[in-house]
XYZ file of C-alpha atoms in Angstrom:
411
model
C 65.376 84.376 -10.690
C 66.487 80.731 -11.700
C 64.718 78.944 -14.980
C 61.763 77.456 -13.122
C 61.065 81.056 -12.302
C 62.341 80.501 -8.232
C 64.300 83.365 -6.097
C 68.058 81.820 -6.436
C 69.933 80.974 -2.892
C 71.769 83.429 -1.211
C 74.797 83.515 0.034
C 73.995 82.013 3.170
C 71.786 79.297 1.705
C 74.741 77.523 0.101
C 76.181 77.886 2.483
C 73.872 76.018 4.263
C 73.738 74.144 1.610
C 77.408 72.996 1.825
C 77.245 72.540 5.183
C 74.461 70.125 4.137
C 76.785 68.496 1.367
C 79.244 67.629 3.424
C 77.238 65.947 6.405
C 75.737 63.476 3.053
C 79.036 62.878 2.075
C 80.582 61.874 5.459
C 77.227 59.933 6.725
C 77.468 57.625 2.565
C 81.120 57.197 3.728
C 80.401 56.020 6.418
C 78.287 53.384 5.634
C 80.183 52.372 2.257
C 82.883 51.342 4.410
C 80.371 49.730 7.015
C 78.757 47.766 3.679
C 82.372 46.961 3.008
C 83.299 45.449 5.846
C 80.284 43.408 6.776
C 80.317 41.880 3.263
C 83.594 41.213 3.847
C 82.840 39.334 7.664
C 79.702 37.984 6.058
C 81.454 36.132 3.065
C 84.590 34.393 5.624
C 82.458 33.392 8.108
C 80.420 31.522 5.318
C 77.062 31.558 7.048
C 74.884 32.108 4.172
C 74.472 28.988 2.052
C 73.305 27.339 5.753
C 71.055 30.106 6.471
C 69.652 30.884 3.598
C 70.193 28.376 1.291
C 71.924 30.835 -1.147
C 75.281 32.051 -2.107
C 76.026 35.521 -1.067
C 76.158 36.976 -4.280
C 73.122 35.555 -4.802
C 71.678 36.611 -1.530
C 72.918 40.054 -1.950
C 71.392 40.553 -4.953
C 67.323 39.053 -4.090
C 67.902 40.839 -0.532
C 68.903 43.770 -1.652
C 69.000 44.585 -5.118
C 72.694 45.133 -5.763
C 73.891 44.707 -9.459
C 75.964 41.867 -10.294
C 78.462 45.049 -10.773
C 78.584 46.270 -7.680
C 78.184 42.593 -5.744
C 81.597 41.790 -7.777
C 83.275 44.884 -6.502
C 81.883 44.388 -2.159
C 83.455 41.063 -2.620
C 86.212 41.601 -3.828
C 87.073 44.483 -2.057
C 86.337 42.400 1.174
C 88.830 39.913 -0.569
C 91.345 42.868 -1.803
C 91.554 45.430 1.098
C 92.057 41.715 3.913
C 95.291 41.928 2.141
C 96.488 45.675 2.309
C 95.918 47.089 5.406
C 97.253 50.431 5.377
C 94.849 51.103 2.116
C 92.255 49.776 4.038
C 93.162 51.481 6.894
C 93.079 55.241 4.632
C 89.448 54.103 3.617
C 87.938 53.369 7.322
C 89.194 57.023 7.971
C 87.828 58.505 5.140
C 91.124 59.062 3.922
C 90.481 57.515 0.388
C 86.990 57.512 -0.876
C 85.067 54.715 -2.091
C 85.346 55.815 -5.308
C 89.278 55.577 -5.077
C 89.130 52.276 -3.248
C 87.259 50.973 -6.235
C 89.741 51.839 -8.570
C 91.879 50.464 -6.588
C 91.204 46.923 -5.874
C 89.489 46.907 -9.517
C 93.985 47.502 -10.530
C 95.344 44.967 -7.485
C 93.059 42.106 -7.702
C 94.244 40.272 -11.002
C 97.473 39.955 -7.683
C 98.107 37.286 -5.437
C 97.934 38.319 -1.822
C 101.836 38.903 -1.633
C 101.965 41.124 -4.978
C 99.034 43.057 -3.304
C 100.967 43.340 0.592
C 103.507 44.639 -2.455
C 101.405 47.293 -3.174
C 100.145 48.132 0.170
C 103.809 48.208 1.025
C 104.370 51.262 -1.088
C 100.785 53.169 -0.768
C 101.934 54.043 2.955
C 105.746 54.581 1.717
C 103.249 57.210 -0.005
C 100.719 57.663 2.609
C 101.919 61.947 3.520
C 101.018 62.315 -0.954
C 97.459 60.408 -0.388
C 95.616 63.362 0.670
C 97.306 66.463 -1.609
C 97.018 63.723 -4.776
C 93.864 64.485 -7.536
C 91.232 61.360 -6.790
C 92.598 59.885 -10.361
C 96.049 60.064 -9.692
C 96.117 58.108 -6.644
C 94.371 55.021 -9.271
C 97.622 55.689 -11.610
C 100.002 55.030 -9.159
C 98.204 52.471 -7.670
C 98.171 51.003 -11.478
C 101.834 51.644 -12.027
C 102.794 49.676 -8.749
C 101.215 46.765 -9.941
C 102.485 47.048 -13.619
C 106.504 46.979 -12.491
C 105.186 44.254 -10.069
C 103.984 42.501 -13.489
C 106.134 43.463 -15.946
C 109.123 40.588 -16.434
C 106.351 37.941 -15.237
C 103.656 39.142 -17.066
C 105.753 39.380 -20.180
C 108.016 36.425 -19.726
C 104.272 34.429 -19.279
C 102.392 36.390 -22.293
C 105.231 35.234 -24.686
C 105.428 31.182 -23.129
C 101.482 31.581 -23.759
C 101.012 33.521 -26.770
C 98.511 30.890 -27.637
C 96.697 31.076 -24.947
C 96.036 34.894 -25.603
C 93.368 34.458 -27.889
C 89.880 34.783 -27.537
C 86.686 36.333 -28.490
C 83.700 37.621 -26.875
C 79.649 39.254 -26.892
C 78.129 41.508 -25.453
C 74.277 42.345 -26.580
C 73.608 46.111 -25.805
C 70.860 48.999 -26.319
C 69.638 49.978 -30.309
C 70.079 46.382 -31.389
C 73.301 46.440 -31.066
C 76.490 44.051 -29.460
C 79.701 44.847 -28.846
C 82.310 42.293 -29.800
C 86.103 42.383 -27.426
C 89.120 39.890 -27.679
C 92.957 39.773 -27.350
C 94.813 37.758 -29.763
C 98.520 36.818 -29.366
C 100.532 39.183 -32.262
C 100.591 36.127 -34.607
C 96.649 35.862 -34.366
C 96.515 39.454 -34.872
C 98.952 39.685 -37.832
C 96.604 36.203 -38.966
C 92.896 38.084 -38.875
C 93.724 41.402 -39.677
C 95.120 39.750 -43.640
C 92.097 38.150 -43.765
C 89.662 40.620 -42.851
C 91.071 43.134 -45.052
C 91.367 40.528 -48.261
C 87.821 39.674 -47.992
C 86.767 43.257 -47.630
C 88.817 44.181 -50.109
C 86.680 41.697 -52.235
C 83.652 42.745 -51.168
C 84.951 46.773 -51.892
C 84.992 45.565 -55.661
C 81.664 43.920 -55.459
C 79.719 46.907 -54.521
C 82.383 50.234 -56.143
C 82.144 53.394 -54.980
C 80.097 52.631 -52.430
C 82.057 49.856 -50.581
C 85.055 52.581 -51.018
C 83.046 55.068 -48.888
C 83.289 53.044 -45.413
C 85.793 52.899 -43.107
C 88.620 50.516 -42.668
C 87.146 49.298 -39.506
C 83.210 48.967 -40.887
C 85.019 46.988 -44.006
C 86.498 44.863 -41.637
C 83.905 44.284 -39.269
C 81.177 43.275 -42.482
C 84.166 41.005 -43.549
C 84.251 38.842 -40.132
C 80.291 38.866 -41.004
C 81.216 37.370 -44.363
C 83.655 35.115 -43.111
C 81.806 33.196 -40.352
C 78.378 33.143 -42.267
C 80.564 31.256 -45.709
C 81.523 29.156 -42.441
C 78.157 28.084 -42.031
C 76.429 27.903 -45.527
C 75.125 25.082 -46.525
C 74.618 22.992 -50.136
C 72.356 21.558 -51.141
C 72.508 17.849 -52.991
C 73.332 19.641 -56.040
C 76.544 21.089 -54.501
C 74.847 24.734 -54.789
C 75.226 26.965 -51.753
C 73.017 27.180 -49.577
C 73.277 31.396 -47.846
C 73.442 30.733 -43.647
C 70.693 32.488 -42.268
C 70.156 33.811 -38.278
C 67.287 32.618 -36.241
C 64.631 35.130 -35.748
C 61.799 33.363 -32.947
C 58.995 35.362 -32.837
C 56.354 35.479 -30.247
C 52.609 35.824 -30.693
C 50.565 36.814 -27.739
C 47.195 35.435 -28.641
C 45.944 38.633 -27.522
C 47.585 40.848 -28.823
C 47.217 38.730 -32.373
C 46.199 41.315 -34.381
C 48.542 43.794 -33.733
C 52.244 43.859 -34.378
C 54.203 40.910 -33.121
C 58.015 40.823 -31.726
C 59.817 38.896 -33.165
C 63.381 38.292 -31.080
C 67.045 37.205 -32.643
C 67.988 34.534 -30.575
C 71.876 34.894 -29.426
C 73.971 32.551 -26.207
C 75.215 35.829 -25.392
C 75.079 37.505 -22.546
C 72.546 40.563 -22.115
C 68.986 41.371 -23.160
C 68.157 39.822 -26.731
C 67.318 42.096 -28.960
C 63.999 42.874 -30.136
C 62.201 43.350 -34.178
C 59.367 45.143 -35.197
C 57.003 43.133 -37.355
C 58.083 44.713 -40.611
C 61.804 44.254 -40.127
C 60.496 40.590 -39.886
C 58.836 40.381 -42.240
C 61.751 42.116 -44.260
C 64.013 38.990 -42.965
C 61.455 35.922 -43.828
C 64.052 35.281 -47.040
C 67.087 36.165 -45.081
C 66.508 34.227 -41.461
C 64.912 31.434 -39.718
C 61.845 31.764 -38.965
C 60.355 29.775 -36.492
C 56.877 31.295 -34.332
C 55.541 30.080 -30.731
C 52.230 31.133 -30.285
C 51.313 31.646 -25.936
C 48.537 32.500 -24.715
C 49.931 34.426 -21.571
C 53.021 33.015 -20.969
C 51.554 28.861 -21.336
C 53.667 28.048 -24.810
C 51.092 26.010 -26.182
C 52.900 22.447 -26.902
C 51.452 19.508 -28.833
C 49.948 17.376 -25.022
C 50.307 14.076 -26.637
C 54.586 14.756 -25.784
C 54.126 15.514 -22.340
C 54.926 11.638 -21.097
C 57.711 11.740 -23.547
C 60.978 10.038 -22.653
C 62.807 13.339 -23.461
C 62.059 17.215 -23.891
C 61.192 17.080 -26.867
C 62.808 20.196 -29.073
C 60.120 21.836 -30.427
C 59.183 21.950 -25.947
C 62.629 23.047 -25.629
C 61.783 25.682 -28.957
C 58.116 27.173 -26.329
C 60.598 27.132 -22.947
C 63.132 29.469 -24.021
C 61.239 31.235 -26.426
C 59.281 31.845 -22.594
C 62.617 32.399 -20.528
C 64.676 33.724 -22.496
C 67.532 32.325 -20.280
C 67.659 31.463 -16.362
C 64.801 32.623 -14.212
C 66.026 32.513 -11.300
C 67.122 36.283 -9.329
C 70.758 38.165 -9.498
C 71.616 36.918 -13.099
C 70.871 35.831 -16.718
C 72.417 33.374 -18.339
C 71.633 33.001 -21.812
C 68.953 30.461 -23.405
C 71.951 28.040 -24.812
C 74.127 27.742 -22.120
C 70.161 26.849 -19.489
C 68.983 23.986 -18.229
C 65.730 22.700 -17.924
C 64.722 21.962 -15.146
C 61.450 20.163 -13.750
C 59.609 21.722 -11.559
C 57.802 18.130 -9.977
C 59.609 15.196 -11.760
C 56.633 13.264 -11.621
C 53.985 15.869 -13.895
C 55.781 15.080 -17.397
C 57.190 17.485 -20.099
C 54.340 19.964 -19.334
C 55.530 23.551 -20.316
C 53.832 24.459 -16.634
C 56.022 22.228 -15.704
C 59.835 23.240 -16.785
C 61.459 26.534 -15.550
C 65.208 27.087 -17.486
C 68.173 27.533 -14.787
C 71.704 28.374 -14.915
C 73.808 24.869 -13.775
C 75.234 26.109 -10.880
C 71.773 27.545 -9.547
C 70.455 23.975 -10.687
C 72.988 22.176 -9.039
C 73.844 23.870 -5.727
C 70.488 25.624 -5.151
C 67.508 23.474 -6.112
C 69.397 20.018 -5.456
C 71.941 20.963 -2.626
C 69.828 23.340 -0.252
C 66.007 22.306 -1.403
C 64.831 25.905 -3.428
C 61.291 24.635 -5.062
C 59.708 26.942 -6.671
C 56.009 27.323 -9.388
C 55.163 29.612 -12.827
C 52.385 31.739 -13.256
C 50.717 30.484 -15.758
C 49.243 33.611 -17.193
C 52.389 36.013 -15.895
C 55.479 33.681 -16.757
C 56.499 34.827 -13.312
C 58.694 31.827 -11.237
C 58.277 31.749 -7.327
C 61.183 30.072 -5.819
C 60.435 29.425 -1.962
C 62.244 27.453 0.770
C 61.334 26.600 4.540
C 59.806 29.871 3.951
C 61.292 32.263 2.838
C 59.895 33.552 -1.116
C 61.632 34.455 -4.159
C 59.546 36.195 -7.362
C 61.813 36.340 -10.812
C 59.832 38.166 -13.532
C 60.152 37.018 -16.957
C 63.830 38.302 -18.963
C 62.053 41.511 -20.978
C 58.925 42.230 -18.907
C 57.635 45.755 -19.720
C 56.646 48.015 -18.358
C 52.912 48.467 -17.965
C 51.336 51.565 -20.028
C 49.962 54.637 -17.532
C 46.376 54.690 -17.198
C 44.459 56.847 -19.384
C 43.562 59.373 -16.685
C 46.996 59.526 -15.993
C 49.082 63.065 -16.399
C 51.014 64.307 -18.518
C 54.851 64.826 -17.466
């Protein structure tokens, strides 16, 4: 008996299960090969925009529900495999799985077509080893071949363009956290490390024993925040320092005005914005700039006298940004600060129900070039895009799951 009180399968049943697994895996592989080939052929034909009015990556999101990572990998796989006929044949024959092909594509897509061809030639020369290799070993071998090609050129290029190597990226994560990722040239890294360590040392001296107990990485992280805060500090007319404050936008629904409100920290980085409880928002009041936007359903309550203003007023832009929380087209989430406020009907002025946030790409390429139109539901906030009988619905970001009904059975 197993943990659920059911009889354990016999060896005969186990053999049948293994056979069913093998059959399902073979069917899955055939389907994956067909999907990769179909996406590649459709991409090469360039038919999605003339027929559907959507770039292929957005069509894959809308019609099939594929994530940005999956769409990008499928499109990259078609481009990469077109220059790697041996690898493509091994994939079609089942000697390379889709997992292995994804790994290979991720490693060679930085190469040009000629470089991919060279790697494919090395795969062809080692074809007798493919079946004996561990699934992860093939990716390592391909990476080794890529490094052989890139070693001299990349090293020389990095030396010639050391300044251009510095970048910093921010990505929001779950549980109110964000990931900071970047690369620095050697000289820049030395400068940053020295500056963070000096700032961290000053903070540690001020905090005493509590500061000493923190790890070096934690001290450096706090030092980075302190340096940025100092750069944003203001000054009064008498020269007194005013500490920098983050912007906290508080959403206040009319139907929940007696309940706990939720604040959103306004960050112009990809990812879902972190929410804060009312207790935390109140605690931040001394350390943050708090702006409240009152909502009736999904309708922000703005000053109606400003509907016909020459330009969209600042408080109206804030209300639209708070409602949309980023671009409202399907398949992507452009941060609020990088979005474009679009008039659904140019003749209707700056009324909130006539304004929606889009990315520049959607605004210029999809709306103006291909004639997509939209309307927003003021109650639920859903944006409905239409063109030639085709309809796409875009739910608001941060749409919550509904609570179960009272009579819903417990898990």
